[in-house]
PDB file of N, CA and C in Angstrom:
ATOM      1  N   MET A 984      23.575 -40.251 -11.279  1.00 56.00           N
ATOM      2  CA  MET A 984      23.257 -39.090 -11.192  1.00 56.00           C
ATOM      3  C   MET A 984      24.746 -38.112 -11.819  1.00 56.00           C
ATOM      4  N   SER A 985      24.804 -37.886 -12.478  1.00 69.00           N
ATOM      5  CA  SER A 985      26.213 -37.169 -12.667  1.00 69.00           C
ATOM      6  C   SER A 985      26.515 -35.338 -12.379  1.00 69.00           C
ATOM      7  N   GLU A 986      27.619 -35.590 -12.297  1.00 70.00           N
ATOM      8  CA  GLU A 986      27.797 -34.242 -11.934  1.00 70.00           C
ATOM      9  C   GLU A 986      27.417 -33.192 -12.382  1.00 70.00           C
ATOM     10  N   LYS A 987      27.416 -32.482 -13.560  1.00 69.00           N
ATOM     11  CA  LYS A 987      26.799 -32.065 -14.308  1.00 69.00           C
ATOM     12  C   LYS A 987      25.090 -32.246 -14.300  1.00 69.00           C
ATOM     13  N   GLU A 988      24.454 -33.096 -14.338  1.00 74.00           N
ATOM     14  CA  GLU A 988      22.354 -33.105 -14.097  1.00 74.00           C
ATOM     15  C   GLU A 988      22.465 -32.544 -12.235  1.00 74.00           C
ATOM     16  N   ALA A 989      23.385 -32.768 -11.511  1.00 72.00           N
ATOM     17  CA  ALA A 989      23.569 -32.303 -10.362  1.00 72.00           C
ATOM     18  C   ALA A 989      23.440 -30.334 -10.378  1.00 72.00           C
ATOM     19  N   SER A 990      24.873 -30.009 -11.070  1.00 72.00           N
ATOM     20  CA  SER A 990      24.415 -28.693 -11.024  1.00 72.00           C
ATOM     21  C   SER A 990      23.287 -28.170 -11.813  1.00 72.00           C
ATOM     22  N   GLU A 991      23.245 -28.351 -13.653  1.00 75.00           N
ATOM     23  CA  GLU A 991      22.030 -28.050 -13.696  1.00 75.00           C
ATOM     24  C   GLU A 991      20.904 -28.399 -12.603  1.00 75.00           C
ATOM     25  N   LYS A 992      20.196 -29.362 -11.826  1.00 75.00           N
ATOM     26  CA  LYS A 992      19.450 -29.634 -10.959  1.00 75.00           C
ATOM     27  C   LYS A 992      19.774 -28.099 -10.174  1.00 75.00           C
ATOM     28  N   ASP A 993      20.474 -27.797  -9.286  1.00 76.00           N
ATOM     29  CA  ASP A 993      21.295 -26.731  -8.099  1.00 76.00           C
ATOM     30  C   ASP A 993      20.702 -25.819  -9.175  1.00 76.00           C
ATOM     31  N   TYR A 994      21.371 -24.967  -9.742  1.00 74.00           N
ATOM     32  CA  TYR A 994      20.919 -23.999 -10.710  1.00 74.00           C
ATOM     33  C   TYR A 994      19.827 -23.981 -11.431  1.00 74.00           C
ATOM     34  N   GLU A 995      18.819 -24.451 -11.655  1.00 76.00           N
ATOM     35  CA  GLU A 995      17.422 -24.790 -12.077  1.00 76.00           C
ATOM     36  C   GLU A 995      16.578 -24.507 -10.589  1.00 76.00           C
ATOM     37  N   GLU A 996      17.058 -24.778  -9.187  1.00 75.00           N
ATOM     38  CA  GLU A 996      16.391 -24.041  -8.015  1.00 75.00           C
ATOM     39  C   GLU A 996      16.826 -22.962  -7.529  1.00 75.00           C
ATOM     40  N   ILE A 997      18.178 -22.496  -8.330  1.00 71.00           N
ATOM     41  CA  ILE A 997      18.674 -21.258  -7.734  1.00 71.00           C
ATOM     42  C   ILE A 997      17.916 -20.266  -8.751  1.00 71.00           C
ATOM     43  N   VAL A 998      17.131 -20.568  -9.843  1.00 71.00           N
ATOM     44  CA  VAL A 998      16.119 -19.811 -10.879  1.00 71.00           C
ATOM     45  C   VAL A 998      15.173 -19.470 -10.141  1.00 71.00           C
ATOM     46  N   VAL A 999      14.081 -20.467  -9.660  1.00 70.00           N
ATOM     47  CA  VAL A 999      13.398 -20.519  -9.500  1.00 70.00           C
ATOM     48  C   VAL A 999      12.952 -20.069  -8.255  1.00 70.00           C
ATOM     49  N   LYS A1000      14.477 -19.819  -7.018  1.00 72.00           N
ATOM     50  CA  LYS A1000      14.514 -19.166  -5.864  1.00 72.00           C
ATOM     51  C   LYS A1000      13.877 -17.845  -6.134  1.00 72.00           C
ATOM     52  N   LEU A1001      15.258 -17.605  -6.716  1.00 69.00           N
ATOM     53  CA  LEU A1001      15.097 -16.211  -7.380  1.00 69.00           C
ATOM     54  C   LEU A1001      13.731 -15.262  -8.336  1.00 69.00           C
ATOM     55  N   ALA A1002      13.077 -16.416  -8.887  1.00 73.00           N
ATOM     56  CA  ALA A1002      11.744 -15.919  -9.496  1.00 73.00           C
ATOM     57  C   ALA A1002      10.921 -15.805  -8.611  1.00 73.00           C
ATOM     58  N   LEU A1003      11.027 -16.818  -6.974  1.00 70.00           N
ATOM     59  CA  LEU A1003       9.601 -16.242  -6.572  1.00 70.00           C
ATOM     60  C   LEU A1003      10.121 -14.879  -5.075  1.00 70.00           C
ATOM     61  N   SER A1004      11.721 -14.594  -5.034  1.00 75.00           N
ATOM     62  CA  SER A1004      12.312 -13.464  -4.078  1.00 75.00           C
ATOM     63  C   SER A1004      11.937 -12.394  -5.256  1.00 75.00           C
ATOM     64  N   ASN A1005      11.717 -12.024  -6.518  1.00 74.00           N
ATOM     65  CA  ASN A1005      11.839 -10.967  -8.016  1.00 74.00           C
ATOM     66  C   ASN A1005       9.420 -11.093  -7.296  1.00 74.00           C
ATOM     67  N   ASP A1006       9.097 -11.900  -7.604  1.00 78.00           N
ATOM     68  CA  ASP A1006       7.897 -11.975  -7.607  1.00 78.00           C
ATOM     69  C   ASP A1006       7.407 -11.270  -5.793  1.00 78.00           C
ATOM     70  N   TYR A1007       8.189 -12.029  -4.767  1.00 76.00           N
ATOM     71  CA  TYR A1007       7.528 -11.869  -3.507  1.00 76.00           C
ATOM     72  C   TYR A1007       8.134 -10.445  -3.690  1.00 76.00           C
ATOM     73  N   LEU A1008       8.469  -9.147  -3.708  1.00 74.00           N
ATOM     74  CA  LEU A1008       9.357  -8.257  -4.031  1.00 74.00           C
ATOM     75  C   LEU A1008       8.349  -7.210  -4.347  1.00 74.00           C
ATOM     76  N   LYS A1009       8.125  -7.745  -5.899  1.00 81.00           N
ATOM     77  CA  LYS A1009       7.412  -6.764  -6.345  1.00 81.00           C
ATOM     78  C   LYS A1009       5.659  -7.156  -5.797  1.00 81.00           C
ATOM     79  N   LYS A1010       5.013  -7.717  -5.559  1.00 80.00           N
ATOM     80  CA  LYS A1010       4.109  -7.534  -4.709  1.00 80.00           C
ATOM     81  C   LYS A1010       4.140  -6.931  -3.581  1.00 80.00           C
ATOM     82  N   LEU A1011       5.139  -7.334  -2.285  1.00 73.00           N
ATOM     83  CA  LEU A1011       5.119  -5.800  -1.554  1.00 73.00           C
ATOM     84  C   LEU A1011       5.202  -4.291  -1.711  1.00 73.00           C
ATOM     85  N   ASN A1012       5.534  -4.969  -3.150  1.00 79.00           N
ATOM     86  CA  ASN A1012       5.745  -3.465  -2.699  1.00 79.00           C
ATOM     87  C   ASN A1012       4.660  -2.393  -3.195  1.00 79.00           C
ATOM     88  N   HIS A1013       3.618  -3.454  -4.510  1.00 83.00           N
ATOM     89  CA  HIS A1013       2.463  -3.220  -5.006  1.00 83.00           C
ATOM     90  C   HIS A1013       1.413  -3.185  -3.484  1.00 83.00           C
ATOM     91  N   LEU A1014       2.016  -3.414  -2.726  1.00 77.00           N
ATOM     92  CA  LEU A1014       1.006  -2.817  -1.356  1.00 77.00           C
ATOM     93  C   LEU A1014       1.754  -2.133  -0.280  1.00 77.00           C
ATOM     94  N   ILE A1015       2.977  -2.151  -0.635  1.00 75.00           N
ATOM     95  CA  ILE A1015       3.022  -0.216   0.143  1.00 75.00           C
ATOM     96  C   ILE A1015       2.523   0.790  -0.381  1.00 75.00           C
ATOM     97  N   ASP A1016       3.129   1.053  -2.334  1.00 81.00           N
ATOM     98  CA  ASP A1016       2.141   1.758  -2.515  1.00 81.00           C
ATOM     99  C   ASP A1016       0.839   1.805  -2.630  1.00 81.00           C
ATOM    100  N   VAL A1017      -0.193   0.499  -2.551  1.00 78.00           N
ATOM    101  CA  VAL A1017      -1.514   0.504  -2.518  1.00 78.00           C
ATOM    102  C   VAL A1017      -1.819   0.760  -0.664  1.00 78.00           C
ATOM    103  N   LYS A1018      -0.977   0.540   0.168  1.00 77.00           N
ATOM    104  CA  LYS A1018      -0.884   1.666   1.661  1.00 77.00           C
ATOM    105  C   LYS A1018      -0.757   2.897   1.773  1.00 77.00           C
ATOM    106  N   ARG A1019       0.045   3.085   0.755  1.00 75.00           N
ATOM    107  CA  ARG A1019       0.987   5.013   0.745  1.00 75.00           C
ATOM    108  C   ARG A1019      -0.612   4.860  -0.375  1.00 75.00           C
ATOM    109  N   ILE A1020      -1.156   4.706  -1.008  1.00 68.00           N
ATOM    110  CA  ILE A1020      -2.521   5.269  -1.869  1.00 68.00           C
ATOM    111  C   ILE A1020      -3.947   5.560  -0.848  1.00 68.00           C
ATOM    112  N   PHE A1021      -3.707   4.725  -0.066  1.00 73.00           N
ATOM    113  CA  PHE A1021      -5.026   4.167   0.507  1.00 73.00           C
ATOM    114  C   PHE A1021      -4.742   5.336   2.259  1.00 73.00           C
ATOM    115  N   SER A1022      -3.499   5.399   1.922  1.00 78.00           N
ATOM    116  CA  SER A1022      -3.038   6.486   3.613  1.00 78.00           C
ATOM    117  C   SER A1022      -3.576   8.169   2.788  1.00 78.00           C
ATOM    118  N   SER A1023      -2.973   8.612   1.970  1.00 81.00           N
ATOM    119  CA  SER A1023      -3.538  10.066   1.204  1.00 81.00           C
ATOM    120  C   SER A1023      -5.086  10.208   1.593  1.00 81.00           C
ATOM    121  N   ARG A1024      -5.548   8.888   0.688  1.00 81.00           N
ATOM    122  CA  ARG A1024      -7.168   9.138   0.233  1.00 81.00           C
ATOM    123  C   ARG A1024      -7.474   9.247   1.698  1.00 81.00           C
ATOM    124  N   ALA A1025      -7.759   8.542   2.606  1.00 79.00           N
ATOM    125  CA  ALA A1025      -8.007   8.841   4.114  1.00 79.00           C
ATOM    126  C   ALA A1025      -7.770   9.806   4.912  1.00 79.00           C
ATOM    127  N   GLU A1026      -6.265  10.521   4.647  1.00 83.00           N
ATOM    128  CA  GLU A1026      -5.982  11.589   5.502  1.00 83.00           C
ATOM    129  C   GLU A1026      -6.357  13.150   4.356  1.00 83.00           C
ATOM    130  N   ALA A1027      -7.401  13.169   3.460  1.00 87.00           N
ATOM    131  CA  ALA A1027      -7.863  13.896   2.759  1.00 87.00           C
ATOM    132  C   ALA A1027      -9.303  13.720   2.687  1.00 87.00           C
ATOM    133  N   PHE A1028      -9.938  12.441   3.178  1.00 87.00           N
ATOM    134  CA  PHE A1028     -11.471  11.692   3.480  1.00 87.00           C
ATOM    135  C   PHE A1028     -11.024  12.972   5.130  1.00 87.00           C
ATOM    136  N   ARG A1029     -10.394  12.539   6.224  1.00 86.00           N
ATOM    137  CA  ARG A1029     -10.596  13.238   7.125  1.00 86.00           C
ATOM    138  C   ARG A1029     -10.251  15.110   6.990  1.00 86.00           C
ATOM    139  N   ARG A1030      -9.690  15.364   6.233  1.00 88.00           N
ATOM    140  CA  ARG A1030      -9.488  17.163   6.449  1.00 88.00           C
ATOM    141  C   ARG A1030     -10.396  17.207   5.950  1.00 88.00           C
ATOM    142  N   ALA A1031     -11.800  16.556   4.871  1.00 90.00           N
ATOM    143  CA  ALA A1031     -12.818  16.856   4.382  1.00 90.00           C
ATOM    144  C   ALA A1031     -13.949  17.005   5.081  1.00 90.00           C
ATOM    145  N   LEU A1032     -13.333  15.635   6.484  1.00 88.00           N
ATOM    146  CA  LEU A1032     -14.833  16.100   7.725  1.00 88.00           C
ATOM    147  C   LEU A1032     -13.990  17.464   8.539  1.00 88.00           C
ATOM    148  N   GLU A1033     -13.472  17.048   9.179  1.00 90.00           N
ATOM    149  CA  GLU A1033     -12.882  18.767   9.412  1.00 90.00           C
ATOM    150  C   GLU A1033     -13.722  19.956   8.784  1.00 90.00           C
ATOM    151  N   LEU A1034     -13.716  19.713   7.680  1.00 89.00           N
ATOM    152  CA  LEU A1034     -13.711  21.593   7.369  1.00 89.00           C
ATOM    153  C   LEU A1034     -15.689  21.254   7.301  1.00 89.00           C
ATOM    154  N   LEU A1035     -15.976  20.059   6.904  1.00 88.00           N
ATOM    155  CA  LEU A1035     -17.484  19.962   7.028  1.00 88.00           C
ATOM    156  C   LEU A1035     -17.336  20.249   8.355  1.00 88.00           C
ATOM    157  N   PHE A1036     -17.006  19.313   9.778  1.00 87.00           N
ATOM    158  CA  PHE A1036     -17.459  20.107  10.251  1.00 87.00           C
ATOM    159  C   PHE A1036     -17.398  21.972  10.870  1.00 87.00           C
ATOM    160  N   GLU A1037     -15.844  22.232  11.272  1.00 88.00           N
ATOM    161  CA  GLU A1037     -15.773  23.787  11.488  1.00 88.00           C
ATOM    162  C   GLU A1037     -16.603  24.544   9.792  1.00 88.00           C
ATOM    163  N   LYS A1038     -17.402  24.521   9.030  1.00 88.00           N
ATOM    164  CA  LYS A1038     -18.589  24.925   7.956  1.00 88.00           C
ATOM    165  C   LYS A1038     -19.622  24.395   9.340  1.00 88.00           C
ATOM    166  N   TYR A1039     -20.200  23.384   9.937  1.00 85.00           N
ATOM    167  CA  TYR A1039     -21.016  23.610  10.461  1.00 85.00           C
ATOM    168  C   TYR A1039     -20.773  23.899  11.660  1.00 85.00           C
ATOM    169  N   LYS A1040     -20.124  23.769  12.321  1.00 84.00           N
ATOM    170  CA  LYS A1040     -19.466  24.878  14.098  1.00 84.00           C
ATOM    171  C   LYS A1040     -20.290  26.584  13.862  1.00 84.00           C
ATOM    172  N   ASP A1041     -19.666  27.050  12.206  1.00 84.00           N
ATOM    173  CA  ASP A1041     -19.391  28.913  12.113  1.00 84.00           C
ATOM    174  C   ASP A1041     -20.790  28.095  11.284  1.00 84.00           C
ATOM    175  N   ALA A1042     -21.216  27.597  10.755  1.00 82.00           N
ATOM    176  CA  ALA A1042     -23.034  27.898  10.408  1.00 82.00           C
ATOM    177  C   ALA A1042     -24.417  28.042  12.010  1.00 82.00           C
ATOM    178  N   LEU A1043     -23.988  27.496  12.551  1.00 80.00           N
ATOM    179  CA  LEU A1043     -24.611  27.147  13.191  1.00 80.00           C
ATOM    180  C   LEU A1043     -24.300  28.567  14.795  1.00 80.00           C
ATOM    181  N   SER A1044     -23.321  28.553  14.579  1.00 82.00           N
ATOM    182  CA  SER A1044     -22.857  29.767  15.558  1.00 82.00           C
ATOM    183  C   SER A1044     -23.548  31.117  15.157  1.00 82.00           C
ATOM    184  N   GLU A1045     -23.862  30.425  13.273  1.00 83.00           N
ATOM    185  CA  GLU A1045     -24.325  32.259  13.012  1.00 83.00           C
ATOM    186  C   GLU A1045     -25.928  32.350  13.694  1.00 83.00           C
ATOM    187  N   GLU A1046     -26.781  31.350  13.450  1.00 78.00           N
ATOM    188  CA  GLU A1046     -28.474  30.881  13.695  1.00 78.00           C
ATOM    189  C   GLU A1046     -27.474  32.025  15.173  1.00 78.00           C
ATOM    190  N   GLU A1047     -27.308  31.027  16.296  1.00 77.00           N
ATOM    191  CA  GLU A1047     -27.625  31.649  17.363  1.00 77.00           C
ATOM    192  C   GLU A1047     -27.343  33.001  17.622  1.00 77.00           C
ATOM    193  N   THR A1048     -26.457  33.829  16.874  1.00 78.00           N
ATOM    194  CA  THR A1048     -26.494  34.834  17.073  1.00 78.00           C
ATOM    195  C   THR A1048     -27.717  35.990  16.215  1.00 78.00           C
ATOM    196  N   SER A1049     -28.022  35.384  15.208  1.00 69.00           N
ATOM    197  CA  SER A1049     -29.280  35.814  14.314  1.00 69.00           C
ATOM    198  C   SER A1049     -30.603  36.440  14.551  1.00 69.00           C
TER     199      SER A1049
END
């Protein structure tokens, strides 16, 4: 194998590795974004349940005093 063929092969390997690394980083970034979205939705859901229970507690205490 000539030196030119060897350098072309090395170049191809580097390009493939960089492309795979870039794809991996994009997927990782996407997962982080999804987790953030999920976390904020989970937090909103938790807060909604807290408000619901507070209203339920208030309604029960009003019935007891009536």
